[in-house]
Coordinates of C-alpha atoms and ligand atoms in Angstrom, one line a residue:
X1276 CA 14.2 53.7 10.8
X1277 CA 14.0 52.2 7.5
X1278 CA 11.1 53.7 5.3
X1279 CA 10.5 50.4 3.4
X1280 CA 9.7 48.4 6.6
X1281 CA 7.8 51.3 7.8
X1282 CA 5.5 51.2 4.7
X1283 CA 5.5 47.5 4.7
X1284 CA 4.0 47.3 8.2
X1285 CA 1.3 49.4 7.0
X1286 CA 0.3 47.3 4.0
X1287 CA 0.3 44.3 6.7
X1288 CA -1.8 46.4 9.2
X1289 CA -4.6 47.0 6.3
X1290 CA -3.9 43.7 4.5
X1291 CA -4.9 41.8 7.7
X1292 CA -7.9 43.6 8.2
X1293 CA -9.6 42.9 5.0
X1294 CA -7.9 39.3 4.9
X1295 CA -6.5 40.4 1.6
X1296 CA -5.8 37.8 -1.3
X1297 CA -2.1 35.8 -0.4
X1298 CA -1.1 35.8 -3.7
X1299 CA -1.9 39.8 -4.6
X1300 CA 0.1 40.5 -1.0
X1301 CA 2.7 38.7 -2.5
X1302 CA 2.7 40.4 -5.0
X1303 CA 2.3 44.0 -3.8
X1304 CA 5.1 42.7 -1.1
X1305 CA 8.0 43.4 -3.5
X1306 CA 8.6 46.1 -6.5
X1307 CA 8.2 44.8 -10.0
X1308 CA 11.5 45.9 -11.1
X1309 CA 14.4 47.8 -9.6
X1310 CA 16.7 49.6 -12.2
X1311 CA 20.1 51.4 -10.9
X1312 CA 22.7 53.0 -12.8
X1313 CA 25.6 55.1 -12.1
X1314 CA 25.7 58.1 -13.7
X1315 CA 29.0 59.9 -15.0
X1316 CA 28.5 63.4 -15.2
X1317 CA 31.3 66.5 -16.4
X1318 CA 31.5 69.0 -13.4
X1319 CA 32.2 72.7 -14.4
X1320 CA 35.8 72.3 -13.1
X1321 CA 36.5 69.8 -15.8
X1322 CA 36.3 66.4 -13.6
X1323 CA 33.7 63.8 -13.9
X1324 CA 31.9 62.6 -11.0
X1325 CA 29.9 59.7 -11.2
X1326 CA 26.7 59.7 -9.0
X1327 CA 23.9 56.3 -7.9
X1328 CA 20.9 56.5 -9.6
X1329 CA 17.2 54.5 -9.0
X1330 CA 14.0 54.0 -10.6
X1331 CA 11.9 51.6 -9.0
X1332 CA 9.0 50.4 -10.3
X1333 CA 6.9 49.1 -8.4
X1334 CA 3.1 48.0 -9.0
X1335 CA 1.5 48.8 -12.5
X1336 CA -1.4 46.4 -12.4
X1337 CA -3.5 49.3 -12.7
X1338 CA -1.9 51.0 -15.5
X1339 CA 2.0 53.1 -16.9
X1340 CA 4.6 53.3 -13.6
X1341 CA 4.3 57.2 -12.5
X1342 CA 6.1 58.6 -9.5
X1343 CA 8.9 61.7 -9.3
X1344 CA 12.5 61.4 -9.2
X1345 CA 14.0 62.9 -6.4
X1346 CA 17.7 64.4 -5.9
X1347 CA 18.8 64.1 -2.2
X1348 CA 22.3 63.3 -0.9
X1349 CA 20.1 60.5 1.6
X1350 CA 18.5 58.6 -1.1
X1351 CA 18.9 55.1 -0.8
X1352 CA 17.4 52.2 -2.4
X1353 CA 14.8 51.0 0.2
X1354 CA 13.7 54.7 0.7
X1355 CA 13.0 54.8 -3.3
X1356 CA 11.6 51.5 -3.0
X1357 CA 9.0 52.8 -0.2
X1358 CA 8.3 56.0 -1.7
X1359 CA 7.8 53.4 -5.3
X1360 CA 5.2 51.5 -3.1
X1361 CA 3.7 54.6 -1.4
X1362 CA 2.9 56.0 -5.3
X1363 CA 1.1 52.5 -6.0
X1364 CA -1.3 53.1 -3.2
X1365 CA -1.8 56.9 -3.5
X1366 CA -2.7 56.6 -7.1
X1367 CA -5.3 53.6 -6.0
X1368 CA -6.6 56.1 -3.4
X1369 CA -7.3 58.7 -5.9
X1370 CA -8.3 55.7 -8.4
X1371 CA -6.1 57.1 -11.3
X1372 CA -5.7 54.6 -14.1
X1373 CA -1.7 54.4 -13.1
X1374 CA 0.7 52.0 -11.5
X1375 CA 3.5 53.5 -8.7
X1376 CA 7.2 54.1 -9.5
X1377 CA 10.0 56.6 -7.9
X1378 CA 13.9 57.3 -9.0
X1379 CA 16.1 59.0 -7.2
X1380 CA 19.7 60.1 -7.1
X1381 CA 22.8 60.2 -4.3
X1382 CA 23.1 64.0 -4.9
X1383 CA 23.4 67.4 -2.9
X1384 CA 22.1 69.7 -5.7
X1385 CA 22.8 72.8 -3.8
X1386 CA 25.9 71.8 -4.7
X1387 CA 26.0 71.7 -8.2
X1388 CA 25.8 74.6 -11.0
X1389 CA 22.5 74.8 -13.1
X1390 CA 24.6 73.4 -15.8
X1391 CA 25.6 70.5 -13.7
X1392 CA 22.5 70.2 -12.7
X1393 CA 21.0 69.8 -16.2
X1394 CA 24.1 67.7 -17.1
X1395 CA 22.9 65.0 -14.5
X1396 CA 18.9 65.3 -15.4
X1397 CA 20.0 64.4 -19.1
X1398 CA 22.7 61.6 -18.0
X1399 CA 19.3 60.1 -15.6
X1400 CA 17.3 60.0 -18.6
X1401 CA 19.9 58.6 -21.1
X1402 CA 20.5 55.8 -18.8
X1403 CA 16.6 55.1 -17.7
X1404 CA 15.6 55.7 -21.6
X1405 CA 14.5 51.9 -22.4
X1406 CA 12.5 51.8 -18.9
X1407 CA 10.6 55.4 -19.5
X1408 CA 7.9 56.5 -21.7
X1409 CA 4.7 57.9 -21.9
X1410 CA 3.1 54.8 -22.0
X1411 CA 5.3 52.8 -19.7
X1412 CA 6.7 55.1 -16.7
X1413 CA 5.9 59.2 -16.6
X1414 CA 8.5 60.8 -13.7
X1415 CA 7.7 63.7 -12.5
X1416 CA 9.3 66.3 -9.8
X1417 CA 10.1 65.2 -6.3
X1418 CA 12.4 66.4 -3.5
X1419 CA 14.6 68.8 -5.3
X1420 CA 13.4 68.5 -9.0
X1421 CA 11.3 71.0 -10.4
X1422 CA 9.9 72.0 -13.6
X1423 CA 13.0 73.0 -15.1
X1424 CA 14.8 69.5 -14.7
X1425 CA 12.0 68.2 -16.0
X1426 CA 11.8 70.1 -19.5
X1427 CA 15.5 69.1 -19.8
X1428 CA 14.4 65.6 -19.2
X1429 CA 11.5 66.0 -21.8
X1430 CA 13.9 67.5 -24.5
X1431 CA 16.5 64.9 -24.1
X1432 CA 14.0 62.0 -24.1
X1433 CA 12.4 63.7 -27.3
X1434 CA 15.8 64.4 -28.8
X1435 CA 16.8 60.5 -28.5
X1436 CA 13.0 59.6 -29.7
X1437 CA 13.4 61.5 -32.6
X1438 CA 10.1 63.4 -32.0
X1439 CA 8.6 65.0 -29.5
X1440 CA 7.4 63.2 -26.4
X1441 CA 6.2 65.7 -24.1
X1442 CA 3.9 62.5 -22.3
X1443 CA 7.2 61.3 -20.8
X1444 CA 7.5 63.4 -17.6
X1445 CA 5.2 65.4 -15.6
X1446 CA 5.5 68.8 -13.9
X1447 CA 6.7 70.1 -16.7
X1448 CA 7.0 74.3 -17.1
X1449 CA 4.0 75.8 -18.8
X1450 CA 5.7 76.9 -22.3
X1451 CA 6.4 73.1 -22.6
X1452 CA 3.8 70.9 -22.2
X1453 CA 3.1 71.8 -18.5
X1454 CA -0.5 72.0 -17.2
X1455 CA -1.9 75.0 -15.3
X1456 CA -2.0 74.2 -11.6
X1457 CA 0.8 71.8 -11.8
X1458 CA 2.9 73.5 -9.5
X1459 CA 0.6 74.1 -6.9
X1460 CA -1.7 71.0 -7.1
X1461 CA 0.4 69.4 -4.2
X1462 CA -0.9 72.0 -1.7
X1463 CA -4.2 72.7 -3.5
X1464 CA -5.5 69.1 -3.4
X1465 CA -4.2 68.9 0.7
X1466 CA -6.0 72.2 1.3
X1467 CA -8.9 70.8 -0.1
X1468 CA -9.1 67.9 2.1
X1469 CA -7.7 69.6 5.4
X1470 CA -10.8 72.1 4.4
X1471 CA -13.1 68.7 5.1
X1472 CA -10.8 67.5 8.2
X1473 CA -11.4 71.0 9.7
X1474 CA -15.1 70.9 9.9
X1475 CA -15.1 67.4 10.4
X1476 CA -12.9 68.4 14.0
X1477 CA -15.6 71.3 14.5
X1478 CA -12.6 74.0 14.2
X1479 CA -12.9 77.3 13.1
X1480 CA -10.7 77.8 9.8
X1481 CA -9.9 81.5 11.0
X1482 CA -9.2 80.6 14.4
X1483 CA -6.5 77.7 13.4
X1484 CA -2.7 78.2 14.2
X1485 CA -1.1 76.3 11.6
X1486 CA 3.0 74.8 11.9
X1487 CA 4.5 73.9 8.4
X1488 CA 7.6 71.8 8.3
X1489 CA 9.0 72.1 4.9
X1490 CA 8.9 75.2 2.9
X1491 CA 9.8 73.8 -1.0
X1492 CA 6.7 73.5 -3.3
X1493 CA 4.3 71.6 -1.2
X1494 CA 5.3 73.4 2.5
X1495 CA 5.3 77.0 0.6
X1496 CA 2.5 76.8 -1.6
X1497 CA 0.3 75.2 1.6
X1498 CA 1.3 78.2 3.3
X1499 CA 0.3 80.9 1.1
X1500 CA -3.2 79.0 0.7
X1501 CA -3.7 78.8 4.3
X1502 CA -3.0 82.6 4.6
X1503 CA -5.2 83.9 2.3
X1504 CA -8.1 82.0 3.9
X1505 CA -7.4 83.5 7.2
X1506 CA -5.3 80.5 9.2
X1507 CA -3.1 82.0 11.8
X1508 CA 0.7 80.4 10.6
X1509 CA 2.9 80.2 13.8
X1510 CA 5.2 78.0 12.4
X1511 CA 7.5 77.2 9.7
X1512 CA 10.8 75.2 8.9
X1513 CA 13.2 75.0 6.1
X1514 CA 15.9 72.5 6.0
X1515 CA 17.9 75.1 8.1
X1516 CA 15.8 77.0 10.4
X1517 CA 12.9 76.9 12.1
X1518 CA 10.9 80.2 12.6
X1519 CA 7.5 81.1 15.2
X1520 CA 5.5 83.8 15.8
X1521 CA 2.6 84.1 18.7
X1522 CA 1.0 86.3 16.6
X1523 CA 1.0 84.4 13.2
X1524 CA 3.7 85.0 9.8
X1525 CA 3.2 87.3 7.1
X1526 CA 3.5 84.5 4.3
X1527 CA 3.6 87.3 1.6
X1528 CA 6.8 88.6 3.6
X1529 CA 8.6 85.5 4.6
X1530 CA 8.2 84.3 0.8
X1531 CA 10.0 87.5 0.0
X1532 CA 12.8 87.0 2.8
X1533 CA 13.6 83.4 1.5
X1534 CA 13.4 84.4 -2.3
X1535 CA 15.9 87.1 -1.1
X1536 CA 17.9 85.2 1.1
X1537 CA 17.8 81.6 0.4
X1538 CA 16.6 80.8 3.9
X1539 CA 13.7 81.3 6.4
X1540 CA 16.6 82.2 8.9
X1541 CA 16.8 86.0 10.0
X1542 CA 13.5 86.5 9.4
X1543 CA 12.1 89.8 11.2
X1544 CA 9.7 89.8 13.7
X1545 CA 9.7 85.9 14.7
X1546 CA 12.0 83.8 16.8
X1547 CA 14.4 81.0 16.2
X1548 CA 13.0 77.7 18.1
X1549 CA 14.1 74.0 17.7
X1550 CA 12.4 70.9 16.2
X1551 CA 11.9 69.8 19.7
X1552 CA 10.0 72.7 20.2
X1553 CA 8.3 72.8 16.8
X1554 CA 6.3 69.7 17.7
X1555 CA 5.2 70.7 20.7
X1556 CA 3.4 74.0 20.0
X1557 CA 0.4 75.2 20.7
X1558 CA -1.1 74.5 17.2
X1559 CA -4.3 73.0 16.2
X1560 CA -2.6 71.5 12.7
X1561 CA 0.9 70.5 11.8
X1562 CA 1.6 70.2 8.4
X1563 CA 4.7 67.6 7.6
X1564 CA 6.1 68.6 4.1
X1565 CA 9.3 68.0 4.2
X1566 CA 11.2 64.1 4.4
X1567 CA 10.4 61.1 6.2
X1568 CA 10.7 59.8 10.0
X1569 CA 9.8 62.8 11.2
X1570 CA 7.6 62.3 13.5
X1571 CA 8.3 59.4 15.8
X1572 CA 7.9 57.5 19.2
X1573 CA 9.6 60.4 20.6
X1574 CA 8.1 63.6 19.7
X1575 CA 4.4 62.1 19.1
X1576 CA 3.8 62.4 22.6
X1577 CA 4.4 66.1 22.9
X1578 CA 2.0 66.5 19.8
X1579 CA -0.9 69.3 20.6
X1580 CA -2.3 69.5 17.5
X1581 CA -5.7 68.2 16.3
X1582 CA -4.9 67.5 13.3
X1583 CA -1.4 66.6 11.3
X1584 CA -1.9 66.7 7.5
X1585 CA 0.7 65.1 5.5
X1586 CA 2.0 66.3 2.4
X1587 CA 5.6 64.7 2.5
X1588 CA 5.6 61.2 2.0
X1589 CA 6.0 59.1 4.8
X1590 CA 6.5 61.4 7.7
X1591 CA 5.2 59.6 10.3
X1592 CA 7.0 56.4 11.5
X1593 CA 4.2 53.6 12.7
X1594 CA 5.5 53.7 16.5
X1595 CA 4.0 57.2 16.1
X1596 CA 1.2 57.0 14.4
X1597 CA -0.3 54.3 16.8
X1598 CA 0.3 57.1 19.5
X1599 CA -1.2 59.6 17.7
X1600 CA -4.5 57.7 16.9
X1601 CA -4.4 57.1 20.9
X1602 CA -4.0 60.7 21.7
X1603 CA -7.0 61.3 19.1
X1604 CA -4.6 62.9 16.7
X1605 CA -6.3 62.6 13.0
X1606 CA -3.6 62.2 11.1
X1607 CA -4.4 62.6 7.0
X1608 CA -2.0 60.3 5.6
X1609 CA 0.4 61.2 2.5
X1610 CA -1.0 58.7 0.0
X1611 CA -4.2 61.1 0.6
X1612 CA -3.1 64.6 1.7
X1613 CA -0.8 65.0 -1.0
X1614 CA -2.2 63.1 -3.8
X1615 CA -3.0 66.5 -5.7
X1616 CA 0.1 66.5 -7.1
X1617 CA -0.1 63.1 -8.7
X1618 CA -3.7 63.4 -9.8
X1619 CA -2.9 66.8 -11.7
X1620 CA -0.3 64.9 -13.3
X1621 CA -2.3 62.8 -14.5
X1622 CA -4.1 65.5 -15.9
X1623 CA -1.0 66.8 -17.3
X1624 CA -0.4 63.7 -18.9
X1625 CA -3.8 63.4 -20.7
X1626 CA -3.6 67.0 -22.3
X1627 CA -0.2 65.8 -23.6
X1628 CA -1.4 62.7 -25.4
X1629 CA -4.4 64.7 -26.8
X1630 CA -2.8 67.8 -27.3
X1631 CA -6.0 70.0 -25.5
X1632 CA -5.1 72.2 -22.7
X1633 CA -7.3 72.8 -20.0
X1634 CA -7.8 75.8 -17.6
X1635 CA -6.9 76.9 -14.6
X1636 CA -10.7 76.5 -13.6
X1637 CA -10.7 73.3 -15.0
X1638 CA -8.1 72.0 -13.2
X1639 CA -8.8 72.5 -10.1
X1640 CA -12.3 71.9 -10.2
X1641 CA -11.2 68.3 -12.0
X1642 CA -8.9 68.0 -8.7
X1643 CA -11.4 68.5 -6.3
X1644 CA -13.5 66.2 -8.0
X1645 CA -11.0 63.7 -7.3
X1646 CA -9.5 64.9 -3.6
X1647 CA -13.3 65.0 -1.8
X1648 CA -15.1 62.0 -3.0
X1649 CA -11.5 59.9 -2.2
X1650 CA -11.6 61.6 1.5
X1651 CA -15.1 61.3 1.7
X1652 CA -14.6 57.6 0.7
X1653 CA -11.4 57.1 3.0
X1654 CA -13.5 58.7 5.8
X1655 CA -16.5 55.7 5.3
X1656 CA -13.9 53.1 5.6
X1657 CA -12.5 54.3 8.5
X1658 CA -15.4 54.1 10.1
X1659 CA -16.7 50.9 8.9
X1660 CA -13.4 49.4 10.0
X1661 CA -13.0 51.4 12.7
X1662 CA -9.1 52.3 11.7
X1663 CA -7.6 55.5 11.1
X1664 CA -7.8 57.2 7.8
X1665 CA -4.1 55.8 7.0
X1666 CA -5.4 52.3 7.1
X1667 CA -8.9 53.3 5.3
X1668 CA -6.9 54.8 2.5
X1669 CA -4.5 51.6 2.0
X1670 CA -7.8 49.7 2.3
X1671 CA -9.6 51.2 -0.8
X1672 CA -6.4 51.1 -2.5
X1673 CA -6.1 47.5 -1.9
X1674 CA -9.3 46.9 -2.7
X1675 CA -8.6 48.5 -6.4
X1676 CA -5.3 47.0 -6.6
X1677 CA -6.6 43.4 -5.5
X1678 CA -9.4 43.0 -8.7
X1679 CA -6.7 44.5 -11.1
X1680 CA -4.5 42.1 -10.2
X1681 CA -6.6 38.7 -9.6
X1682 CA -7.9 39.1 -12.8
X1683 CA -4.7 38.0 -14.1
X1684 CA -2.9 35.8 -11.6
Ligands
LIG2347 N1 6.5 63.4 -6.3 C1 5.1 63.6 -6.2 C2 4.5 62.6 -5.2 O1 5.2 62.0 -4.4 C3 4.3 63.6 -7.5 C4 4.5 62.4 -8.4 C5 3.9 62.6 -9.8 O2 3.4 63.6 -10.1 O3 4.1 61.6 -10.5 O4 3.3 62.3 -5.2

């Protein structure tokens, strides 16, 4: 299963439907620009190990490139390319004045030292410099990146600037140009639309048994919200275990077991199961937050829940999701569900170039402000067109992207 044919099938799908311009399908067909470089980097033991870098930029008819850069020894061109497209739409959905972009690198960071680690974040910016900038590309954190990678990218891009540029990534930590909310805007912005999706379905918040697959920012943070307002979590996976309980996880304790351990594994008090079985609970949401393909011709069948809300990017292949609209499955896709970490970004982003901070308060009211008018929006199309809320979503987004780019082609 190839991501980038995946998301191109669902441009077609919603292309066709609103008999889309030729010329701006042509154009949103293919990424602007694809940039790779190999990066040589100094291990700790003295040799120098060169690893495959991307940044593709895809679409900026609407404004700068932005999209994360993600470290994953499965990275591959057309899966940056699709995430690269992905970005376009999601920032269309959200109508943020920003084009779509992603980078990646061939890399098992669990692998490396920190100081590795920071050794290949500067080597990615020194070789992406001329293509990155606050006003032409902003990265941010993916897939194994996090704030700290990020302030190392910052100080190295400022360093070769000669001043500083804190507008040039996203995500960054708080004591350097970071926004509040940053690190939990992924989950936030989700929560607020599953909060819409849930009475939408009729369901009773406190009576919802949740299953999260993926337990790094988005998967964690999602967690920990859902908890506190009183969902029932049955579920969670981490890239090595996956963990149930009948009578619902103690997020508080879990959080402490992986922060101790490294790993949901061995956690008391719930059972090991297998992804097999992880898609066929007894749940009435399923929250995807992990990688792509995951759910797929095979396991959407055995799918229980109501509703799957998706804060990984592109978790669903399109076999499945046909299946899933057919079982009456509302799926809230990516370019939607997890837009909250983009959008406070972008907020990010603007209290760099101004230098004014905002508030907590502020942010996330600014986010919602964004998440439930786009949802509410998504939800009109999907019934006007009589689609799912995948299709809706690339449908406004084309919609956007279609006058910003006719009125110059
Ligand atoms: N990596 C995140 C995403 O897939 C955030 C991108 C950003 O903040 O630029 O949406």
């Amino acid at each position: 299963m190839n991501a980038y044919d995946n998301a191109i099938r669902q441009l077609e799908k919603a292309a066709q439907l609103i008999d889309l311009d030729k010329d701006v399908l042509a154009k949103l067909s293919v990424p602007e620009k694809i940039i790779m470089a190999s990066l040589p980097v100094r291990l700790d033991d003295g040799t120098l190990k060169i690893f495959q870098a991307y940044r593709v930029q895809y679409n900026s008819a609407r404004g700068p490139y932005k999209g994360g850069i993600r470290f994953h020894p499965q990275v591959d061109l057309d899966e940056v390319k699709a995430l690269s497209f992905w970005m376009t739409i999601k920032t269309a959905v959200v109508d943020l004045p920003l084009g779509g972009a992603k980078g990646g690198v061939v890399v098992d960071p669990k692998s490396l030292s920190q100081s590795e680690i920071e050794r290949l974040s500067r080597a990615w910016v020194r070789a992406f410099r001329p293509v990155i900038g606050p006003e032409k590309d902003i990265p941010a954190p993916d897939v194994y990146t996090n704030p700290q990678i990020m302030s190392w990218m910052a100080d190295e891009f400022s360093q070769l600037e000669g001043k500083p540029s804190l507008g040039v990534v996203t995500g960054k930590p708080l004591e350097y140009g970071g926004s509040k909310g940053r690190d939990t805007a992924t989950a936030t912005g989700g929560f607020q639309v599953l909060m819409e999706a849930i009475k939408l379905k009729g369901l009773d918040l406190k009576k919802t048994r949740v299953a999260i697959q993926g337990f790094g920012n988005a998967g964690s943070v999602m967690a920990s919200l859902l908890y506190q307002a009183g969902a029932k979590i049955v579920a969670l996976a981490d890239s090595r275990s996956l963990i149930y309980s009948d009578q619902g996880l103690n997020i508080e304790k879990v959080l402490e077991h992986k922060k101790q351990s490294g790993s949901l594994a061995g956690f008391s008090g719930a059972k090991e199961i297998s992804q097999e079985e992880f898609f066929q609970l007894a749940v009435e949401v399923i929250v995807p937050a992990a990688l792509e393909n995951q759910i797929d011709k095979n396991n959407a069948k055995d799918i229980k829940a109501k509703i799957i809300l998706e804060l990984a990017n592109g978790p669903t292949t399109p076999e499945a999701d046909e299946l899933l609209t057919k079982q009456g499955v509302l799926v809230v896709p990516d370019v939607l569900a997890n837009a909250g970490g983009v959008t406070v970004s972008y907020f990010e982003w603007l209290q760099n170039i101004s230098h004014n901070y905002w508030s907590e308060e502020e942010v996330e009211a600014e986010l919602k402000e964004r998440m439930i008018p786009s949802f509410e929006a998504v939800w009109q199309i999907a019934q006007e067109y009589k689609t799912d809320l995948r299709t809706a979503s690339f449908i406004l987004a084309l919609k956007r992207l279609e006058k910003a780019i006719k009125v110059r082609i």
